[in-house]
CSV table of C-alpha atoms and ligand atoms in Angstrom, one decimal:
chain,number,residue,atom,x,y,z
A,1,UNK,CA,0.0,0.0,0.0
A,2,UNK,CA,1.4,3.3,-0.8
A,3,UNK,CA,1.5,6.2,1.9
A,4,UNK,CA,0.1,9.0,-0.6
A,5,UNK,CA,-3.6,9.0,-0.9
A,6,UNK,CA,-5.7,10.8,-3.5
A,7,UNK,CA,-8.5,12.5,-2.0
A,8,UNK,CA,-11.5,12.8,-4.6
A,9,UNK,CA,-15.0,13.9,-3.3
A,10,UNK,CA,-18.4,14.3,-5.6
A,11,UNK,CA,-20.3,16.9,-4.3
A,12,UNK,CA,-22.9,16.7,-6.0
A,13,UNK,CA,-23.9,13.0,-6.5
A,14,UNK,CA,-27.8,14.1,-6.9
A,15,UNK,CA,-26.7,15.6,-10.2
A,16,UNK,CA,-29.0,15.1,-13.1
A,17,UNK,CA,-27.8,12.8,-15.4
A,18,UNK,CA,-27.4,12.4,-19.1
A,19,UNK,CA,-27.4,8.9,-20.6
A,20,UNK,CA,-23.8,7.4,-20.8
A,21,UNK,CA,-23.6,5.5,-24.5
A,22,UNK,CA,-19.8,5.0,-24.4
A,23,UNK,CA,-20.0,2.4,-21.4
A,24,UNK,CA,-21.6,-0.2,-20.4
A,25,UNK,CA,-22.6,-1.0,-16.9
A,26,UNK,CA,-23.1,-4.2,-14.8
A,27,UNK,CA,-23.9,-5.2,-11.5
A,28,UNK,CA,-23.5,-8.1,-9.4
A,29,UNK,CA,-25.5,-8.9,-6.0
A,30,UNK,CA,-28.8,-7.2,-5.5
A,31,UNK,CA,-28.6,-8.4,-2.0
A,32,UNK,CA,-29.9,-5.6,0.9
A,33,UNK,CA,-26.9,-3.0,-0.4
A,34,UNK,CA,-26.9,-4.0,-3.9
A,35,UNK,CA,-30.6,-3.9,-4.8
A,36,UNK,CA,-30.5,0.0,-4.2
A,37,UNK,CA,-27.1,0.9,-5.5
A,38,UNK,CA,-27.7,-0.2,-8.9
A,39,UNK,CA,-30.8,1.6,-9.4
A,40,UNK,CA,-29.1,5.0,-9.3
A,41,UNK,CA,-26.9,3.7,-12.5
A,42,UNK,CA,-30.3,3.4,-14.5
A,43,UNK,CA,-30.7,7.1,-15.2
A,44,UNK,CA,-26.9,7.4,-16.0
A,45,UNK,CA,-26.5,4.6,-18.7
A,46,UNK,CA,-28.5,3.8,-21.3
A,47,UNK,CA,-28.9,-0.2,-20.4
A,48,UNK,CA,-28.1,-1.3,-16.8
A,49,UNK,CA,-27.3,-4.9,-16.5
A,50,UNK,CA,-28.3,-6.7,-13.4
A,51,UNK,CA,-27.7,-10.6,-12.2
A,52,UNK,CA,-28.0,-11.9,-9.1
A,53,UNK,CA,-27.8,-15.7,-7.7
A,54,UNK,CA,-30.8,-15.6,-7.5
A,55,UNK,CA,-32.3,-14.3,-10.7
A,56,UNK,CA,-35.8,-13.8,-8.9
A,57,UNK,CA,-34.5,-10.3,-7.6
A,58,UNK,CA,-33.1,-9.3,-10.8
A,59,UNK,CA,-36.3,-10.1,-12.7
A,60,UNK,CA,-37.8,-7.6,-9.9
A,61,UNK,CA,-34.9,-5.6,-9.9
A,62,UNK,CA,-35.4,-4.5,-13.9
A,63,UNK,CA,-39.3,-4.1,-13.4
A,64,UNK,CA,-38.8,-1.8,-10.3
A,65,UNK,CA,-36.3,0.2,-11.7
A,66,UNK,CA,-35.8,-0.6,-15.8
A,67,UNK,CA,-32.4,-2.3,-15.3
A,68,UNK,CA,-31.6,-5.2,-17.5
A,69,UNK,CA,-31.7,-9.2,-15.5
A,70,UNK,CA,-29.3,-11.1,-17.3
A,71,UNK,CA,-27.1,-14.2,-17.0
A,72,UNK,CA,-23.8,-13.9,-15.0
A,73,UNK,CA,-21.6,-14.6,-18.8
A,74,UNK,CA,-23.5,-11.7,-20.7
A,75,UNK,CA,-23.5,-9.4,-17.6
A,76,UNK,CA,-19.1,-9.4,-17.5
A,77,UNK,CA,-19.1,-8.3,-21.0
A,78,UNK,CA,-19.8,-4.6,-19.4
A,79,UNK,CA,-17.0,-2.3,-19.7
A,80,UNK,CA,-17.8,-1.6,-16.0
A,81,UNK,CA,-18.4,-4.5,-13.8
A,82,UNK,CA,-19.6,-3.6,-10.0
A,83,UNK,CA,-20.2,-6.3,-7.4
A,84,UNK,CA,-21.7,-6.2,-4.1
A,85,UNK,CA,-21.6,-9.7,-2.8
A,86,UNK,CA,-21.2,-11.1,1.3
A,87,UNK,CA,-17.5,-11.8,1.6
A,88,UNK,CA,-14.2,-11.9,-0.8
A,89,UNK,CA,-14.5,-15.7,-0.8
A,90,UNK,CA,-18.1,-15.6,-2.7
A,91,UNK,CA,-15.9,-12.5,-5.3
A,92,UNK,CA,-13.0,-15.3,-6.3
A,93,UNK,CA,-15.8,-17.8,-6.8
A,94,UNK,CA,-17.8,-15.7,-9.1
A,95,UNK,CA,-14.5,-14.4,-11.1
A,96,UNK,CA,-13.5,-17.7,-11.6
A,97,UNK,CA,-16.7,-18.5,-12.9
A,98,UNK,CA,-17.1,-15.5,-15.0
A,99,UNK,CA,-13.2,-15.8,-16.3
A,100,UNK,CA,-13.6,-18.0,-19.9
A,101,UNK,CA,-16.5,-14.8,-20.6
A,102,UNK,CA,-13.9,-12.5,-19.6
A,103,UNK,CA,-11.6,-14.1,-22.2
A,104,UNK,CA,-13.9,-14.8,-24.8
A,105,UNK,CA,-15.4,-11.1,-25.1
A,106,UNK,CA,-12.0,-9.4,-24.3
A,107,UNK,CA,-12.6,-6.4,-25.1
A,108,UNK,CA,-9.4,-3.4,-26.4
A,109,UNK,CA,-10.0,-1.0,-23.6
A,110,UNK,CA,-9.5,-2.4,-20.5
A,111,UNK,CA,-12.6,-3.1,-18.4
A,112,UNK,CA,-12.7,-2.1,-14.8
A,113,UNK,CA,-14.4,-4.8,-12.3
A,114,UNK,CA,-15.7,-2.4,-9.2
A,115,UNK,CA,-15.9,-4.5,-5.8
A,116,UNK,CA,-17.9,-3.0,-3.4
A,117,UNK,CA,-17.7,-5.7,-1.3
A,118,UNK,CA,-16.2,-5.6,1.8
A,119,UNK,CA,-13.6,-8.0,1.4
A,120,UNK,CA,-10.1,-8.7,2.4
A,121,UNK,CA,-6.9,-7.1,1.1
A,122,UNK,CA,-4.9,-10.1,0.3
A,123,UNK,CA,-7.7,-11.2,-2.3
A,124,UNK,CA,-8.1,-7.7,-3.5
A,125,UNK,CA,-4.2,-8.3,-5.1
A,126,UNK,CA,-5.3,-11.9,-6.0
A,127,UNK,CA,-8.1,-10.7,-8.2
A,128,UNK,CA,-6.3,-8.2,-9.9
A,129,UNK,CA,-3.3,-10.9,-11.0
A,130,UNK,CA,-6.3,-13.1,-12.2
A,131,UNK,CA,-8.3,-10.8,-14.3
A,132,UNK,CA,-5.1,-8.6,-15.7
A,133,UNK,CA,-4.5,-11.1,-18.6
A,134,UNK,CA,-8.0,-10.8,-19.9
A,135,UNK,CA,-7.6,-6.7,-19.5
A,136,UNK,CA,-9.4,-6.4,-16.6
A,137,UNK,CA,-8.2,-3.8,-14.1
A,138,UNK,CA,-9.3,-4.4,-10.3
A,139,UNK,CA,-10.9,-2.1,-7.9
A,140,UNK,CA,-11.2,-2.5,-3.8
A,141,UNK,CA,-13.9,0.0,-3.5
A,142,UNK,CA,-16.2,-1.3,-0.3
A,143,UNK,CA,-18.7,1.4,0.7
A,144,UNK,CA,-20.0,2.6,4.2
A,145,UNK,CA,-23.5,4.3,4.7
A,146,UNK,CA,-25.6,1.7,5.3
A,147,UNK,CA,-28.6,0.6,3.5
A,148,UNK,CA,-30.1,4.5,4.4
A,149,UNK,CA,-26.7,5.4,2.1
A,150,UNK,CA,-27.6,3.0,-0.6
A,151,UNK,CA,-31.0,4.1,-1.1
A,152,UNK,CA,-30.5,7.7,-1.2
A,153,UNK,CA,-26.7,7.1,-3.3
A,154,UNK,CA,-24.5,8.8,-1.1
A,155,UNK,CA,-22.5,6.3,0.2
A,156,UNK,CA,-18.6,6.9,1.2
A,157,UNK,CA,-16.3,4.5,-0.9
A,158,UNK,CA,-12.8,3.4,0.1
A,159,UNK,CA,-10.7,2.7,-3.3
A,160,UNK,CA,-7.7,0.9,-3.6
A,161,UNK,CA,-6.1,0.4,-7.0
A,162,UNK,CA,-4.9,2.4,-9.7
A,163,UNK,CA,-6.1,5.8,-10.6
A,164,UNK,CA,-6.9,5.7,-14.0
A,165,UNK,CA,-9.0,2.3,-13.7
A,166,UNK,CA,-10.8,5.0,-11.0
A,167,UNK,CA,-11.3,7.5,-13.2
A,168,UNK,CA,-12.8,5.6,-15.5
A,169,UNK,CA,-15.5,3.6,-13.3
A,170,UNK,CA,-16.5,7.1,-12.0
A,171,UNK,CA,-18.6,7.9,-14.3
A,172,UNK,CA,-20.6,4.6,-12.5
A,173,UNK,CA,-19.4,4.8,-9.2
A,174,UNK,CA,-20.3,8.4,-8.8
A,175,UNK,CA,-24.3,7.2,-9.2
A,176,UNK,CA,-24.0,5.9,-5.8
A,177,UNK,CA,-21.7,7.5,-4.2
A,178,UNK,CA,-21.4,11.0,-2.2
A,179,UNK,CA,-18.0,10.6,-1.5
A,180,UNK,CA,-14.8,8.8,-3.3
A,181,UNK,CA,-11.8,8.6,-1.5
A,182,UNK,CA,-8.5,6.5,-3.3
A,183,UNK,CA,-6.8,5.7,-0.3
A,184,UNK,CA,-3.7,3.6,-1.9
A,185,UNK,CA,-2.6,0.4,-4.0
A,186,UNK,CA,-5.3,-2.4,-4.6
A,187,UNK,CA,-6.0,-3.8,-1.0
A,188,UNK,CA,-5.9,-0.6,0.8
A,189,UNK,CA,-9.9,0.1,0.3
A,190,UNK,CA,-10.7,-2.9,2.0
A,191,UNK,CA,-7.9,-2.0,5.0
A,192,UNK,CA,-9.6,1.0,5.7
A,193,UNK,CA,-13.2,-0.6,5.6
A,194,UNK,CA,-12.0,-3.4,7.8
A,195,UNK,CA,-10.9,-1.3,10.5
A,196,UNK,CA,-13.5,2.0,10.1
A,197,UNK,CA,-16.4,-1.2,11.0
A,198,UNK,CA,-13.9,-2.2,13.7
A,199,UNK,CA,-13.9,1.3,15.3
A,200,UNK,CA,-17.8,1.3,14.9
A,201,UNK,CA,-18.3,-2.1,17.0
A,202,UNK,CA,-15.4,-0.8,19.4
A,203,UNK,CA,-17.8,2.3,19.3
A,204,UNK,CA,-21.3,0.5,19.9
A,205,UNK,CA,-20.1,-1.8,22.5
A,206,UNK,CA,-18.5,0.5,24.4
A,207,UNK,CA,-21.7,2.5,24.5
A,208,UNK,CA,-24.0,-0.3,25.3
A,209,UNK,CA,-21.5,-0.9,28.5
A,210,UNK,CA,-22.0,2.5,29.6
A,211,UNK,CA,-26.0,2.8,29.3
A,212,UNK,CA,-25.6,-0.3,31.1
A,213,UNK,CA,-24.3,0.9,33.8
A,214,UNK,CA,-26.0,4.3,34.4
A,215,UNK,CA,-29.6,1.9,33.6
A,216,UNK,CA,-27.7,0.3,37.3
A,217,UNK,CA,-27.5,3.8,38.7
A,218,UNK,CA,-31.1,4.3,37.7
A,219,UNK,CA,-30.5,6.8,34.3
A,220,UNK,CA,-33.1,5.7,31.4
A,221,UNK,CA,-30.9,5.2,28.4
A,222,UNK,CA,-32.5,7.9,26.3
A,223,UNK,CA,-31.9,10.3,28.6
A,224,UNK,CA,-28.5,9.8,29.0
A,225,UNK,CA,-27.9,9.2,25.3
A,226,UNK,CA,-29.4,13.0,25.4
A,227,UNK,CA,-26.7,14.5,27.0
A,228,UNK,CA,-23.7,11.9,25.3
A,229,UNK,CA,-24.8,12.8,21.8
A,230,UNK,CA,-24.3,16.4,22.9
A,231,UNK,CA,-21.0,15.8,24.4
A,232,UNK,CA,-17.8,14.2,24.0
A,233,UNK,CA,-18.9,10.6,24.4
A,234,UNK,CA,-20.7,11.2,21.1
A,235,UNK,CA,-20.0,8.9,18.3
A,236,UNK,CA,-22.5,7.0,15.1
A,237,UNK,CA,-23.0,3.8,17.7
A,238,UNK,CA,-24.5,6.4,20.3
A,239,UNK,CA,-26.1,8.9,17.9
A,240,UNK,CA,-27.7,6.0,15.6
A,241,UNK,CA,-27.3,2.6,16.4
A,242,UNK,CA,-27.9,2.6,20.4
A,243,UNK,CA,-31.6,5.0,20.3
A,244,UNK,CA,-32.6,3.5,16.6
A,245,UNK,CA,-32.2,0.0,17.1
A,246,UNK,CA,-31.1,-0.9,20.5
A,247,UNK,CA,-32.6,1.0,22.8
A,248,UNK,CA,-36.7,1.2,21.1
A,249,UNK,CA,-36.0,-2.7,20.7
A,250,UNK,CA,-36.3,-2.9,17.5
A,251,UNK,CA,-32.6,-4.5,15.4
A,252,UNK,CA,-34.2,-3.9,12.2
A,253,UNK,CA,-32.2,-6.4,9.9
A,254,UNK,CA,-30.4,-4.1,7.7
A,255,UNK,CA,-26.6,-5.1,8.3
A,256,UNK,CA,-26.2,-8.6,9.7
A,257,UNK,CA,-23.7,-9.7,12.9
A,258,UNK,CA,-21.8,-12.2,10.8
A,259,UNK,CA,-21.1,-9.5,8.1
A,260,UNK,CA,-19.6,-7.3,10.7
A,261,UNK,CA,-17.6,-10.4,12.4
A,262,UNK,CA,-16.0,-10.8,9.2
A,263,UNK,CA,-15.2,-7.3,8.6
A,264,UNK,CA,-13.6,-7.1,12.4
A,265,UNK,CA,-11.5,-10.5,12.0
A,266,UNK,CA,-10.5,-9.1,8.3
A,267,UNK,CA,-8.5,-6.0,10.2
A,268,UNK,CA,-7.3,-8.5,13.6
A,269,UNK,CA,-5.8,-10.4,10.1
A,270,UNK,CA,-4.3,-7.1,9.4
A,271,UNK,CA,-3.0,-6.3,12.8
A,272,UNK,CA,-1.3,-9.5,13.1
A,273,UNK,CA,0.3,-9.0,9.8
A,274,UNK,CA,2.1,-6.4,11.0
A,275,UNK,CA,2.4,-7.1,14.6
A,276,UNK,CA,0.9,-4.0,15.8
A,277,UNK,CA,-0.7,-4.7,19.0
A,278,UNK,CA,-4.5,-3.9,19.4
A,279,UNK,CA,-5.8,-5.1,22.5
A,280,UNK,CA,-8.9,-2.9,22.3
A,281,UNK,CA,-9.5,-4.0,18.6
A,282,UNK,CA,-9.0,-7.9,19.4
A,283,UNK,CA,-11.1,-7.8,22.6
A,284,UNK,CA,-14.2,-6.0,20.3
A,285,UNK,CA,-13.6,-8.6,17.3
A,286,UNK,CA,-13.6,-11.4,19.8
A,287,UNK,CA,-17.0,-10.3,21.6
A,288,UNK,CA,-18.7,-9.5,18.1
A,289,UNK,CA,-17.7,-13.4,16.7
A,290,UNK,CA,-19.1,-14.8,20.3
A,291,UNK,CA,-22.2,-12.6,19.8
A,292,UNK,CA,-22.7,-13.3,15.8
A,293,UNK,CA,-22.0,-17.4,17.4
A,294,UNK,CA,-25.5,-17.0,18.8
A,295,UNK,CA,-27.3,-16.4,15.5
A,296,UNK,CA,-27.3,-18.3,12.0
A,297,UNK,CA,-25.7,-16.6,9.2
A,298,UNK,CA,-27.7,-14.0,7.6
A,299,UNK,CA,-30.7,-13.7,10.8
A,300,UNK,CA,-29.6,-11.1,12.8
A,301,UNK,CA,-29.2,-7.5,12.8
A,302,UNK,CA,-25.5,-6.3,13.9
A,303,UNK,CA,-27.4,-4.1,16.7
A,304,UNK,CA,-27.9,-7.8,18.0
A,305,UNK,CA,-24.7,-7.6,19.9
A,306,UNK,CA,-26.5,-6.1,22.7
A,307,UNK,CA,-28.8,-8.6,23.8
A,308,UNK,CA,-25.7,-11.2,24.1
A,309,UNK,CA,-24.1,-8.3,26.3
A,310,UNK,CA,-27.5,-8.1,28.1
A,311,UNK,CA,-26.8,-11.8,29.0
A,312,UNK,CA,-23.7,-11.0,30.8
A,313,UNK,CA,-24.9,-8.4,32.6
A,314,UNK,CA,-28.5,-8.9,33.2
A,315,UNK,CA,-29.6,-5.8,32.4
A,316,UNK,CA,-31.5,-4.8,29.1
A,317,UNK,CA,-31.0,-1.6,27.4
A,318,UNK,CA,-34.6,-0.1,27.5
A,319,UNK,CA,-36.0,2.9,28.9
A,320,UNK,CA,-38.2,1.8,32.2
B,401,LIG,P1,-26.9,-9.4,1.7
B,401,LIG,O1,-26.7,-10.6,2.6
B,401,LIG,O2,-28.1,-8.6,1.9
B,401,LIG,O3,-26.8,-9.8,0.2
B,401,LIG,C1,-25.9,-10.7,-0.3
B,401,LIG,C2,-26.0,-10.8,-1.8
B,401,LIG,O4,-25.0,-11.7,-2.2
B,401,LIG,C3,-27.3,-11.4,-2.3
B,401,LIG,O5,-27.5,-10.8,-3.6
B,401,LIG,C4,-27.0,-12.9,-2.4
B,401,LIG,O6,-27.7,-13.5,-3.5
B,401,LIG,C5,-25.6,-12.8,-2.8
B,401,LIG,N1,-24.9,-14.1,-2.5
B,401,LIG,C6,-24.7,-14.6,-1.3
B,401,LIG,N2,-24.0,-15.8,-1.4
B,401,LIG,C7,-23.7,-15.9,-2.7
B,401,LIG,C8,-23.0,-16.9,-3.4
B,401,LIG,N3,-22.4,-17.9,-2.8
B,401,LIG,N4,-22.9,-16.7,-4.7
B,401,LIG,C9,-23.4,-15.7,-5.4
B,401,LIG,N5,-24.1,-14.7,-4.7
B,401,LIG,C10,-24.2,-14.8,-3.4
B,401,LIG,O7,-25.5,-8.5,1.9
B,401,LIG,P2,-25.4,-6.9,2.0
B,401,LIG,O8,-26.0,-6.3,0.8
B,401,LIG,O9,-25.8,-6.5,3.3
B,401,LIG,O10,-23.8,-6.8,2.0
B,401,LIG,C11,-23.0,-6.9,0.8
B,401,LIG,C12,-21.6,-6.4,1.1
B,401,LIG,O11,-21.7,-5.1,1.5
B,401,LIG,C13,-21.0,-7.2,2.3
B,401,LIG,O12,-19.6,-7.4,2.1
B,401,LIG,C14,-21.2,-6.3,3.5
B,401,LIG,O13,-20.2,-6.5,4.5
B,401,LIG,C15,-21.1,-4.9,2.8
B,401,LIG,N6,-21.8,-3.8,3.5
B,401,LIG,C16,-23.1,-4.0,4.0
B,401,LIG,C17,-23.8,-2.9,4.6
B,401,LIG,C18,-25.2,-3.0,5.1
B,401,LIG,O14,-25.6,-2.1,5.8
B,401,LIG,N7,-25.9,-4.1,4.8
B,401,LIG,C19,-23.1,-1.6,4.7
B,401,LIG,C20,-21.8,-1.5,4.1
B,401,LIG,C21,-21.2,-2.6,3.5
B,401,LIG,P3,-29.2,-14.3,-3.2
B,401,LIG,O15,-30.2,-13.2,-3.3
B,401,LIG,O16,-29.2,-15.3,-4.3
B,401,LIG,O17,-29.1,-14.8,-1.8
């Protein structure tokens, strides 16, 4: 990764848009972030593919929005190909599958593949060895926002990879997106996500402990969170995550615990690669994989940390 990073911000990603003839667009994954970031590429290009596992959602994907359902081997002969899938593991398998296409509709310019997932660094620089020989340039670009960010398209991306093969997805990525930061080589996008989610569970958890413990003193949680989000304590957990979903009871499943496991272990893999010691980091990560333990993949919200935490102490986050 290099040092230097590029900042690039889009101001305006509400822009109207004209329709883009010179590219064409794909997207893989219409799962909860997915579905709602490729329906801001519809107005900017004149046909928006769409595939997805399950091609159910993509059928209802191109009659919500006019996008395009296709089969996974037409959808990679877009000039720009954006996936949103679960975990880098799921990205190698879908390359590999999609790799003969690659090579049978090479195309002059190079294409640009767009992963939004958030994924690990090491298979960021794997990718971009395996789709280079059939001129395919490799973006890291995972987003944060939430599925609030995806909807409205102005999500934050993380890019790691090189700057012209980021120039040219912009005129795609900038449908979504409210801000674009290139934050190094390939790999260094998904560094950055890894440990920004980490310092959000740090974040939460460390806020649920302390509405514990004034709920103990007798403080209701909203009124404490009153006076944190209005002082120093502040952060996203306690401004959004702790009254929106923890405190009314209602973990809305928007971003599930095992997703955010797997972004926490992706930056304790980090940290140990370097041996920088992180005993706040690997204490969080640790709690959040014991907490997403209690839940089968994909069934509960992240905000479902706090009722295992609620086990250990005994006391629920609620107002009396
Ligand atoms: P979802 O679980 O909602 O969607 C997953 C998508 O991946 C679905 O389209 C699903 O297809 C597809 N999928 C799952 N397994 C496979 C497979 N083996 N092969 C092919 N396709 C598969 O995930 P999200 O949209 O929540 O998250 C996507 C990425 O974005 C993750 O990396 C996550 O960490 C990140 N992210 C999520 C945020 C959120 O708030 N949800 C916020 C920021 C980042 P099918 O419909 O067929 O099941």
């Amino acid at each position: 990764m290099t040092q230097d990073s590029t900042y690039i911000s889009n101001t305006d990603a509400s822009s109207t848009h004209t329709a883009n003839t010179a590219n064409s667009v794909s997207f893989l994954g219409l799962g909860a972030m997915g579905y709602q970031m490729a329906k801001h590429l519809v107005p900017q290009f004149a046909t928006v593919m769409v595939w997805n596992r399950d091609p159910s959602k993509a059928r209802a994907h191109a009659s919500q929005f006019g996008s395009k359902a296709v089969s996974l081997a037409e959808a990679v002969t877009a000039d720009i190909i954006i996936s949103c899938l679960p975990t880098s593991a799921i990205v190698a398998e879908i390359i590999a599958q999609a790799l003969p296409h690659l090579q049978n509709s090479k195309s002059p310019s190079p294409r640009v593949w767009v992963d939004c997932t958030s994924g690990v660094p090491d298979s960021a620089k794997a990718a971009k060895r395996t789709l280079q020989p059939v001129n395919c340039q490799f973006l890291d670009a995972p987003v944060s926002g939430q599925t609030t960010g995806a909807e409205a398209g102005t999500l934050t991306l993380m890019v790691g990879g090189d700057s012209q093969a980021l120039a040219d997805a912009r005129v795609a990525i900038d449908c979504f997106a409210g801000r674009v930061v290139h934050v190094g080589d390939t790999g260094a996008g998904f560094a950055v996500k890894a440990v920004n989610n980490t310092l959000f569970a740090i974040n939460a958890w460390g806020a649920a402990e302390g509405l514990s413990v004034l709920k103990a003193h007798g403080v209701n949680p909203s009124a404490a969170l009153d006076c944190i989000n209005n002082a120093s304590g502040q952060s996203f957990a306690s401004a959004a995550t702790l009254p929106q979903r923890i405190v009314n009871r209602s973990f809305p499943k928007t971003f599930t615990i095992d997703l955010m496991a797997k972004d926490c272990a992706i930056a304790i893999d980090l940290q140990r690669q370097q041996q920088v010691p992180t005993p706040v980091m690997a204490q969080v990560a640790s709690l959040i994989r014991a907490a997403s333990n209690q839940h089968a993949a994909g069934t509960a919200d992240f905000s479902q940390f706090a009722t295992f935490y609620e086990q250990m102490t005994g006391i629920v986050i609620k107002d009396d």
